Amino acid sequence: MFILSINTASNKSNIVLWKDGEIYELFYSTNSRTYGETLTSNLQELLKKSKWNLKDVDIFSVITGPGSFTGLRIGVVTIKTLAQIYKKPTVGISYLEALASQIAFKGLKVPILSARKGEIHAGFYVDEDPIYPEDVYPYDTFLSLLNRFSKDNHTIVTGDTPEDLKLLLPKNIILTPEFINSIRGETLIYITLKKYQNGYVKDYSTLLPDYRQKSSAEINWERRHERTESKN
C-alpha cells in the first residue's frame, strides 16, 4: 500500500509519503501567501528523496477542515487533481479528529482550533469516538459543553488554545504542551488506513473542503449588500 497524505490546514503543514511501513515526511511552516508554491516544491523534493513515483500511489488523503481557507482549498484541490489524473480513491480527514487521534489519554479528549474572535472549532472524543458533533462554537457554548462532558471524565484539551480562552477554562482541565499541538505524519497515515479499510473513501469529484464558517470575503460582501439594501 502506497499513500500520499497532506495537511495544509494551518501554518504548520505536512506532506507524507508512506509505503508498506516506510515513511518520508516533510514538516514545514508556511502562510496564506505561500501555501501553493511551498506545497508543490516540497512535494517534488520529498518524491525526489524517496525515489517514489506518484503514479504508484494507491490512496490520496488530505485534511479537509477546519482550518485556513486558503490552505484547505489548495490542499484539497491538489489531492483532487492527483486522484483524478491517476484514477485513485481519496480519503478526507478532519483536523480535529487527527488531533484527538494522536493523543493516548484515558478520558475526554477535546481537540480545538481557533476560529473568529470569541469562537472556537472543537470536537469531543472518548478514545477515538466522537461523543458530540464537531462544530464552530461561541466560547460560552463551548465552555458549557466542556463542563457538561468533563463532569465525570478526566479531560485534556489539545490544539493551539487562544490566550483569552485559557483564562476561562476550568482549573481541572489539562492542556497539551505546544509540541503535541501539531498533526504528525504517522497520524495522517493511521487515519487514512483506518478509513480506507472501513470503506470511507471518496471519488475525487466528491472530495470537498470543510470550512465550517464563512470567509472574511463572504462576510464583507454580505455587510456591503446589507448596507446597499438598507439605503434602498
mmCIF file of N, CA and C in Angstrom, residues 11-105:
data_model
loop_
_atom_site.group_PDB
_atom_site.id
_atom_site.type_symbol
_atom_site.label_atom_id
_atom_site.label_comp_id
_atom_site.label_asym_id
_atom_site.label_seq_id
_atom_site.Cartn_x
_atom_site.Cartn_y
_atom_site.Cartn_z
ATOM 1 N N ASN A 11 -0.674 26.897 9.687
ATOM 2 C CA ASN A 11 0.653 27.345 9.251
ATOM 3 C C ASN A 11 1.741 26.313 9.531
ATOM 4 N N LYS A 12 1.357 25.162 10.069
ATOM 5 C CA LYS A 12 2.278 24.048 10.247
ATOM 6 C C LYS A 12 1.775 22.901 9.377
ATOM 7 N N SER A 13 2.436 22.705 8.253
ATOM 8 C CA SER A 13 1.936 21.786 7.236
ATOM 9 C C SER A 13 2.762 20.502 7.179
ATOM 10 N N ASN A 14 2.141 19.434 6.643
ATOM 11 C CA ASN A 14 2.818 18.149 6.464
ATOM 12 C C ASN A 14 2.592 17.642 5.048
ATOM 13 N N ILE A 15 3.613 16.994 4.522
ATOM 14 C CA ILE A 15 3.465 16.137 3.348
ATOM 15 C C ILE A 15 4.052 14.790 3.742
ATOM 16 N N VAL A 16 3.291 13.720 3.545
ATOM 17 C CA VAL A 16 3.727 12.402 3.999
ATOM 18 C C VAL A 16 3.613 11.388 2.864
ATOM 19 N N LEU A 17 4.690 10.656 2.632
ATOM 20 C CA LEU A 17 4.678 9.517 1.723
ATOM 21 C C LEU A 17 4.909 8.262 2.559
ATOM 22 N N TRP A 18 4.041 7.278 2.404
ATOM 23 C CA TRP A 18 4.134 6.034 3.188
ATOM 24 C C TRP A 18 3.944 4.842 2.268
ATOM 25 N N LYS A 19 4.865 3.907 2.346
ATOM 26 C CA LYS A 19 4.742 2.707 1.524
ATOM 27 C C LYS A 19 5.137 1.490 2.360
ATOM 28 N N ASP A 20 4.112 0.682 2.701
ATOM 29 C CA ASP A 20 4.332 -0.583 3.419
ATOM 30 C C ASP A 20 5.235 -0.422 4.635
ATOM 31 N N GLY A 21 4.975 0.609 5.440
ATOM 32 C CA GLY A 21 5.711 0.814 6.679
ATOM 33 C C GLY A 21 6.880 1.768 6.571
ATOM 34 N N GLU A 22 7.322 2.071 5.375
ATOM 35 C CA GLU A 22 8.421 3.027 5.181
ATOM 36 C C GLU A 22 7.819 4.407 4.965
ATOM 37 N N ILE A 23 8.362 5.420 5.668
ATOM 38 C CA ILE A 23 7.729 6.736 5.634
ATOM 39 C C ILE A 23 8.737 7.837 5.362
ATOM 40 N N TYR A 24 8.311 8.793 4.550
ATOM 41 C CA TYR A 24 9.046 10.031 4.327
ATOM 42 C C TYR A 24 8.081 11.161 4.660
ATOM 43 N N GLU A 25 8.537 12.090 5.508
ATOM 44 C CA GLU A 25 7.666 13.198 5.893
ATOM 45 C C GLU A 25 8.427 14.505 5.828
ATOM 46 N N LEU A 26 7.731 15.549 5.368
ATOM 47 C CA LEU A 26 8.268 16.899 5.393
ATOM 48 C C LEU A 26 7.300 17.747 6.211
ATOM 49 N N PHE A 27 7.808 18.309 7.300
ATOM 50 C CA PHE A 27 7.003 19.163 8.186
ATOM 51 C C PHE A 27 7.566 20.570 8.084
ATOM 52 N N TYR A 28 6.727 21.532 7.740
ATOM 53 C CA TYR A 28 7.254 22.871 7.478
ATOM 54 C C TYR A 28 6.222 23.939 7.828
ATOM 55 N N SER A 29 6.724 25.153 8.018
ATOM 56 C CA SER A 29 5.850 26.295 8.317
ATOM 57 C C SER A 29 5.581 27.069 7.038
ATOM 58 N N THR A 30 4.387 27.662 6.970
ATOM 59 C CA THR A 30 4.020 28.444 5.792
ATOM 60 C C THR A 30 3.002 29.505 6.198
ATOM 61 N N ASN A 31 2.472 30.226 5.227
ATOM 62 C CA ASN A 31 1.414 31.200 5.496
ATOM 63 C C ASN A 31 0.493 31.264 4.291
ATOM 64 N N SER A 32 -0.558 32.070 4.409
ATOM 65 C CA SER A 32 -1.610 32.060 3.387
ATOM 66 C C SER A 32 -1.105 32.498 2.016
ATOM 67 N N ARG A 33 0.010 33.223 1.948
ATOM 68 C CA ARG A 33 0.526 33.692 0.658
ATOM 69 C C ARG A 33 1.475 32.686 0.003
ATOM 70 N N THR A 34 1.918 31.681 0.763
ATOM 71 C CA THR A 34 2.915 30.753 0.204
ATOM 72 C C THR A 34 2.468 29.299 0.214
ATOM 73 N N TYR A 35 1.208 29.022 0.585
ATOM 74 C CA TYR A 35 0.735 27.632 0.625
ATOM 75 C C TYR A 35 0.967 26.914 -0.702
ATOM 76 N N GLY A 36 0.560 27.555 -1.798
ATOM 77 C CA GLY A 36 0.618 26.898 -3.094
ATOM 78 C C GLY A 36 2.026 26.566 -3.538
ATOM 79 N N GLU A 37 2.905 27.560 -3.510
ATOM 80 C CA GLU A 37 4.266 27.326 -4.008
ATOM 81 C C GLU A 37 5.053 26.387 -3.097
ATOM 82 N N THR A 38 4.850 26.478 -1.778
ATOM 83 C CA THR A 38 5.601 25.599 -0.875
ATOM 84 C C THR A 38 5.106 24.160 -0.973
ATOM 85 N N LEU A 39 3.813 23.959 -1.173
ATOM 86 C CA LEU A 39 3.286 22.601 -1.285
ATOM 87 C C LEU A 39 3.870 21.906 -2.515
ATOM 88 N N THR A 40 3.844 22.579 -3.633
ATOM 89 C CA THR A 40 4.342 21.977 -4.876
ATOM 90 C C THR A 40 5.829 21.665 -4.795
ATOM 91 N N SER A 41 6.619 22.636 -4.352
ATOM 92 C CA SER A 41 8.067 22.435 -4.306
ATOM 93 C C SER A 41 8.458 21.402 -3.263
ATOM 94 N N ASN A 42 7.779 21.394 -2.123
ATOM 95 C CA ASN A 42 8.106 20.427 -1.073
ATOM 96 C C ASN A 42 7.691 19.005 -1.457
ATOM 97 N N LEU A 43 6.570 18.872 -2.165
ATOM 98 C CA LEU A 43 6.158 17.550 -2.650
ATOM 99 C C LEU A 43 7.188 17.011 -3.643
ATOM 100 N N GLN A 44 7.655 17.862 -4.538
ATOM 101 C CA GLN A 44 8.669 17.441 -5.501
ATOM 102 C C GLN A 44 9.955 17.015 -4.797
ATOM 103 N N GLU A 45 10.331 17.762 -3.757
ATOM 104 C CA GLU A 45 11.538 17.434 -3.004
ATOM 105 C C GLU A 45 11.404 16.084 -2.303
ATOM 106 N N LEU A 46 10.227 15.832 -1.708
ATOM 107 C CA LEU A 46 10.003 14.578 -0.991
ATOM 108 C C LEU A 46 9.999 13.385 -1.951
ATOM 109 N N LEU A 47 9.396 13.561 -3.103
ATOM 110 C CA LEU A 47 9.395 12.491 -4.113
ATOM 111 C C LEU A 47 10.819 12.189 -4.595
ATOM 112 N N LYS A 48 11.607 13.239 -4.729
ATOM 113 C CA LYS A 48 12.991 13.050 -5.154
ATOM 114 C C LYS A 48 13.785 12.278 -4.111
ATOM 115 N N LYS A 49 13.583 12.608 -2.821
ATOM 116 C CA LYS A 49 14.289 11.917 -1.743
ATOM 117 C C LYS A 49 13.885 10.450 -1.652
ATOM 118 N N SER A 50 12.588 10.188 -1.798
ATOM 119 C CA SER A 50 12.082 8.825 -1.647
ATOM 120 C C SER A 50 12.352 7.966 -2.875
ATOM 121 N N LYS A 51 12.523 8.626 -4.027
ATOM 122 C CA LYS A 51 12.669 7.930 -5.315
ATOM 123 C C LYS A 51 11.413 7.131 -5.662
ATOM 124 N N TRP A 52 10.268 7.627 -5.152
ATOM 125 C CA TRP A 52 8.982 7.014 -5.457
ATOM 126 C C TRP A 52 8.269 7.860 -6.500
ATOM 127 N N ASN A 53 7.215 7.298 -7.092
ATOM 128 C CA ASN A 53 6.516 7.973 -8.176
ATOM 129 C C ASN A 53 5.028 8.099 -7.864
ATOM 130 N N LEU A 54 4.470 9.257 -8.168
ATOM 131 C CA LEU A 54 3.050 9.496 -7.875
ATOM 132 C C LEU A 54 2.120 8.512 -8.580
ATOM 133 N N LYS A 55 2.529 8.012 -9.717
ATOM 134 C CA LYS A 55 1.653 7.089 -10.456
ATOM 135 C C LYS A 55 1.436 5.779 -9.693
ATOM 136 N N ASP A 56 2.303 5.501 -8.707
ATOM 137 C CA ASP A 56 2.184 4.260 -7.940
ATOM 138 C C ASP A 56 1.373 4.416 -6.650
ATOM 139 N N VAL A 57 0.926 5.632 -6.344
ATOM 140 C CA VAL A 57 0.146 5.880 -5.131
ATOM 141 C C VAL A 57 -1.193 5.137 -5.209
ATOM 142 N N ASP A 58 -1.584 4.485 -4.095
ATOM 143 C CA ASP A 58 -2.861 3.764 -4.041
ATOM 144 C C ASP A 58 -3.987 4.629 -3.468
ATOM 145 N N ILE A 59 -3.662 5.502 -2.500
ATOM 146 C CA ILE A 59 -4.668 6.361 -1.859
ATOM 147 C C ILE A 59 -4.089 7.757 -1.687
ATOM 148 N N PHE A 60 -4.888 8.755 -2.002
ATOM 149 C CA PHE A 60 -4.535 10.150 -1.749
ATOM 150 C C PHE A 60 -5.415 10.665 -0.609
ATOM 151 N N SER A 61 -4.810 11.192 0.443
ATOM 152 C CA SER A 61 -5.626 11.703 1.552
ATOM 153 C C SER A 61 -5.202 13.113 1.919
ATOM 154 N N VAL A 62 -6.132 13.828 2.590
ATOM 155 C CA VAL A 62 -5.895 15.246 2.877
ATOM 156 C C VAL A 62 -6.752 15.679 4.057
ATOM 157 N N ILE A 63 -6.219 16.610 4.846
ATOM 158 C CA ILE A 63 -7.040 17.275 5.860
ATOM 159 C C ILE A 63 -8.012 18.194 5.134
ATOM 160 N N THR A 64 -9.314 17.974 5.347
ATOM 161 C CA THR A 64 -10.330 18.766 4.644
ATOM 162 C C THR A 64 -10.858 19.940 5.466
ATOM 163 N N GLY A 65 -10.551 19.963 6.760
ATOM 164 C CA GLY A 65 -11.005 21.071 7.588
ATOM 165 C C GLY A 65 -11.268 20.623 9.006
ATOM 166 N N PRO A 66 -11.529 21.589 9.865
ATOM 167 C CA PRO A 66 -11.496 23.037 9.611
ATOM 168 C C PRO A 66 -10.057 23.543 9.528
ATOM 169 N N GLY A 67 -9.916 24.832 9.214
ATOM 170 C CA GLY A 67 -8.587 25.411 9.129
ATOM 171 C C GLY A 67 -8.563 26.626 8.223
ATOM 172 N N SER A 68 -7.371 26.973 7.776
ATOM 173 C CA SER A 68 -7.177 28.122 6.896
ATOM 174 C C SER A 68 -7.950 27.943 5.596
ATOM 175 N N PHE A 69 -8.702 28.947 5.187
ATOM 176 C CA PHE A 69 -9.463 28.853 3.933
ATOM 177 C C PHE A 69 -8.521 28.615 2.756
ATOM 178 N N THR A 70 -7.452 29.394 2.691
ATOM 179 C CA THR A 70 -6.511 29.252 1.582
ATOM 180 C C THR A 70 -5.823 27.897 1.626
ATOM 181 N N GLY A 71 -5.352 27.511 2.804
ATOM 182 C CA GLY A 71 -4.656 26.240 2.953
ATOM 183 C C GLY A 71 -5.528 25.053 2.597
ATOM 184 N N LEU A 72 -6.759 25.030 3.104
ATOM 185 C CA LEU A 72 -7.674 23.920 2.809
ATOM 186 C C LEU A 72 -7.982 23.835 1.324
ATOM 187 N N ARG A 73 -8.238 24.980 0.714
ATOM 188 C CA ARG A 73 -8.578 24.990 -0.716
ATOM 189 C C ARG A 73 -7.418 24.436 -1.555
ATOM 190 N N ILE A 74 -6.213 24.880 -1.259
ATOM 191 C CA ILE A 74 -5.054 24.425 -2.029
ATOM 192 C C ILE A 74 -4.778 22.945 -1.786
ATOM 193 N N GLY A 75 -4.867 22.511 -0.536
ATOM 194 C CA GLY A 75 -4.622 21.107 -0.220
ATOM 195 C C GLY A 75 -5.620 20.176 -0.881
ATOM 196 N N VAL A 76 -6.891 20.520 -0.787
ATOM 197 C CA VAL A 76 -7.937 19.665 -1.358
ATOM 198 C C VAL A 76 -7.863 19.658 -2.890
ATOM 199 N N VAL A 77 -7.655 20.815 -3.492
ATOM 200 C CA VAL A 77 -7.552 20.876 -4.953
ATOM 201 C C VAL A 77 -6.363 20.047 -5.443
ATOM 202 N N THR A 78 -5.258 20.102 -4.729
ATOM 203 C CA THR A 78 -4.075 19.323 -5.110
ATOM 204 C C THR A 78 -4.375 17.825 -5.093
ATOM 205 N N ILE A 79 -4.997 17.350 -4.015
ATOM 206 C CA ILE A 79 -5.307 15.924 -3.900
ATOM 207 C C ILE A 79 -6.372 15.505 -4.914
ATOM 208 N N LYS A 80 -7.383 16.335 -5.126
ATOM 209 C CA LYS A 80 -8.412 16.036 -6.127
ATOM 210 C C LYS A 80 -7.779 15.889 -7.513
ATOM 211 N N THR A 81 -6.878 16.805 -7.833
ATOM 212 C CA THR A 81 -6.243 16.791 -9.151
ATOM 213 C C THR A 81 -5.402 15.529 -9.341
ATOM 214 N N LEU A 82 -4.604 15.184 -8.337
ATOM 215 C CA LEU A 82 -3.762 13.984 -8.441
ATOM 216 C C LEU A 82 -4.611 12.717 -8.527
ATOM 217 N N ALA A 83 -5.673 12.665 -7.715
ATOM 218 C CA ALA A 83 -6.547 11.484 -7.736
ATOM 219 C C ALA A 83 -7.253 11.350 -9.080
ATOM 220 N N GLN A 84 -7.610 12.467 -9.674
ATOM 221 C CA GLN A 84 -8.244 12.430 -10.995
ATOM 222 C C GLN A 84 -7.256 11.960 -12.060
ATOM 223 N N ILE A 85 -6.042 12.489 -12.016
ATOM 224 C CA ILE A 85 -5.034 12.128 -13.018
ATOM 225 C C ILE A 85 -4.703 10.632 -12.957
ATOM 226 N N TYR A 86 -4.516 10.141 -11.706
ATOM 227 C CA TYR A 86 -4.057 8.755 -11.553
ATOM 228 C C TYR A 86 -5.197 7.765 -11.267
ATOM 229 N N LYS A 87 -6.436 8.300 -11.274
ATOM 230 C CA LYS A 87 -7.623 7.444 -11.125
ATOM 231 C C LYS A 87 -7.561 6.588 -9.843
ATOM 232 N N LYS A 88 -7.348 7.266 -8.720
ATOM 233 C CA LYS A 88 -7.242 6.592 -7.432
ATOM 234 C C LYS A 88 -8.232 7.204 -6.427
ATOM 235 N N PRO A 89 -8.605 6.464 -5.378
ATOM 236 C CA PRO A 89 -9.556 6.973 -4.378
ATOM 237 C C PRO A 89 -8.909 8.003 -3.452
ATOM 238 N N THR A 90 -9.772 8.760 -2.782
ATOM 239 C CA THR A 90 -9.307 9.760 -1.828
ATOM 240 C C THR A 90 -9.933 9.507 -0.455
ATOM 241 N N VAL A 91 -9.265 10.036 0.563
ATOM 242 C CA VAL A 91 -9.783 9.998 1.931
ATOM 243 C C VAL A 91 -9.679 11.407 2.507
ATOM 244 N N GLY A 92 -10.790 11.915 3.042
ATOM 245 C CA GLY A 92 -10.797 13.207 3.714
ATOM 246 C C GLY A 92 -10.706 13.014 5.216
ATOM 247 N N ILE A 93 -9.895 13.840 5.870
ATOM 248 C CA ILE A 93 -9.654 13.711 7.310
ATOM 249 C C ILE A 93 -9.963 15.027 8.008
ATOM 250 N N SER A 94 -10.656 14.948 9.129
ATOM 251 C CA SER A 94 -10.914 16.124 9.946
ATOM 252 C C SER A 94 -9.659 16.498 10.734
ATOM 253 N N TYR A 95 -9.337 17.779 10.741
ATOM 254 C CA TYR A 95 -8.196 18.272 11.524
ATOM 255 C C TYR A 95 -8.375 17.942 13.005
ATOM 256 N N LEU A 96 -9.581 18.106 13.508
ATOM 257 C CA LEU A 96 -9.846 17.846 14.925
ATOM 258 C C LEU A 96 -9.756 16.362 15.245
ATOM 259 N N GLU A 97 -10.265 15.532 14.342
ATOM 260 C CA GLU A 97 -10.161 14.083 14.516
ATOM 261 C C GLU A 97 -8.705 13.659 14.612
ATOM 262 N N ALA A 98 -7.854 14.243 13.757
ATOM 263 C CA ALA A 98 -6.436 13.898 13.766
ATOM 264 C C ALA A 98 -5.769 14.316 15.078
ATOM 265 N N LEU A 99 -6.082 15.508 15.570
ATOM 266 C CA LEU A 99 -5.524 15.952 16.852
ATOM 267 C C LEU A 99 -5.897 14.997 17.973
ATOM 268 N N ALA A 100 -7.175 14.604 18.015
ATOM 269 C CA ALA A 100 -7.640 13.711 19.079
ATOM 270 C C ALA A 100 -7.022 12.329 18.959
ATOM 271 N N SER A 101 -6.854 11.865 17.727
ATOM 272 C CA SER A 101 -6.396 10.503 17.490
ATOM 273 C C SER A 101 -4.973 10.271 17.977
ATOM 274 N N GLN A 102 -4.144 11.304 17.936
ATOM 275 C CA GLN A 102 -2.723 11.092 18.235
ATOM 276 C C GLN A 102 -2.380 11.232 19.721
ATOM 277 N N ILE A 103 -3.399 11.410 20.564
ATOM 278 C CA ILE A 103 -3.150 11.512 21.998
ATOM 279 C C ILE A 103 -3.599 10.235 22.697
ATOM 280 N N ALA A 104 -2.690 9.618 23.420
ATOM 281 C CA ALA A 104 -3.040 8.451 24.231
ATOM 282 C C ALA A 104 -3.494 8.963 25.596
ATOM 283 N N PHE A 105 -4.803 9.022 25.797
ATOM 284 C CA PHE A 105 -5.355 9.603 27.028
ATOM 285 C C PHE A 105 -6.650 8.899 27.370
#
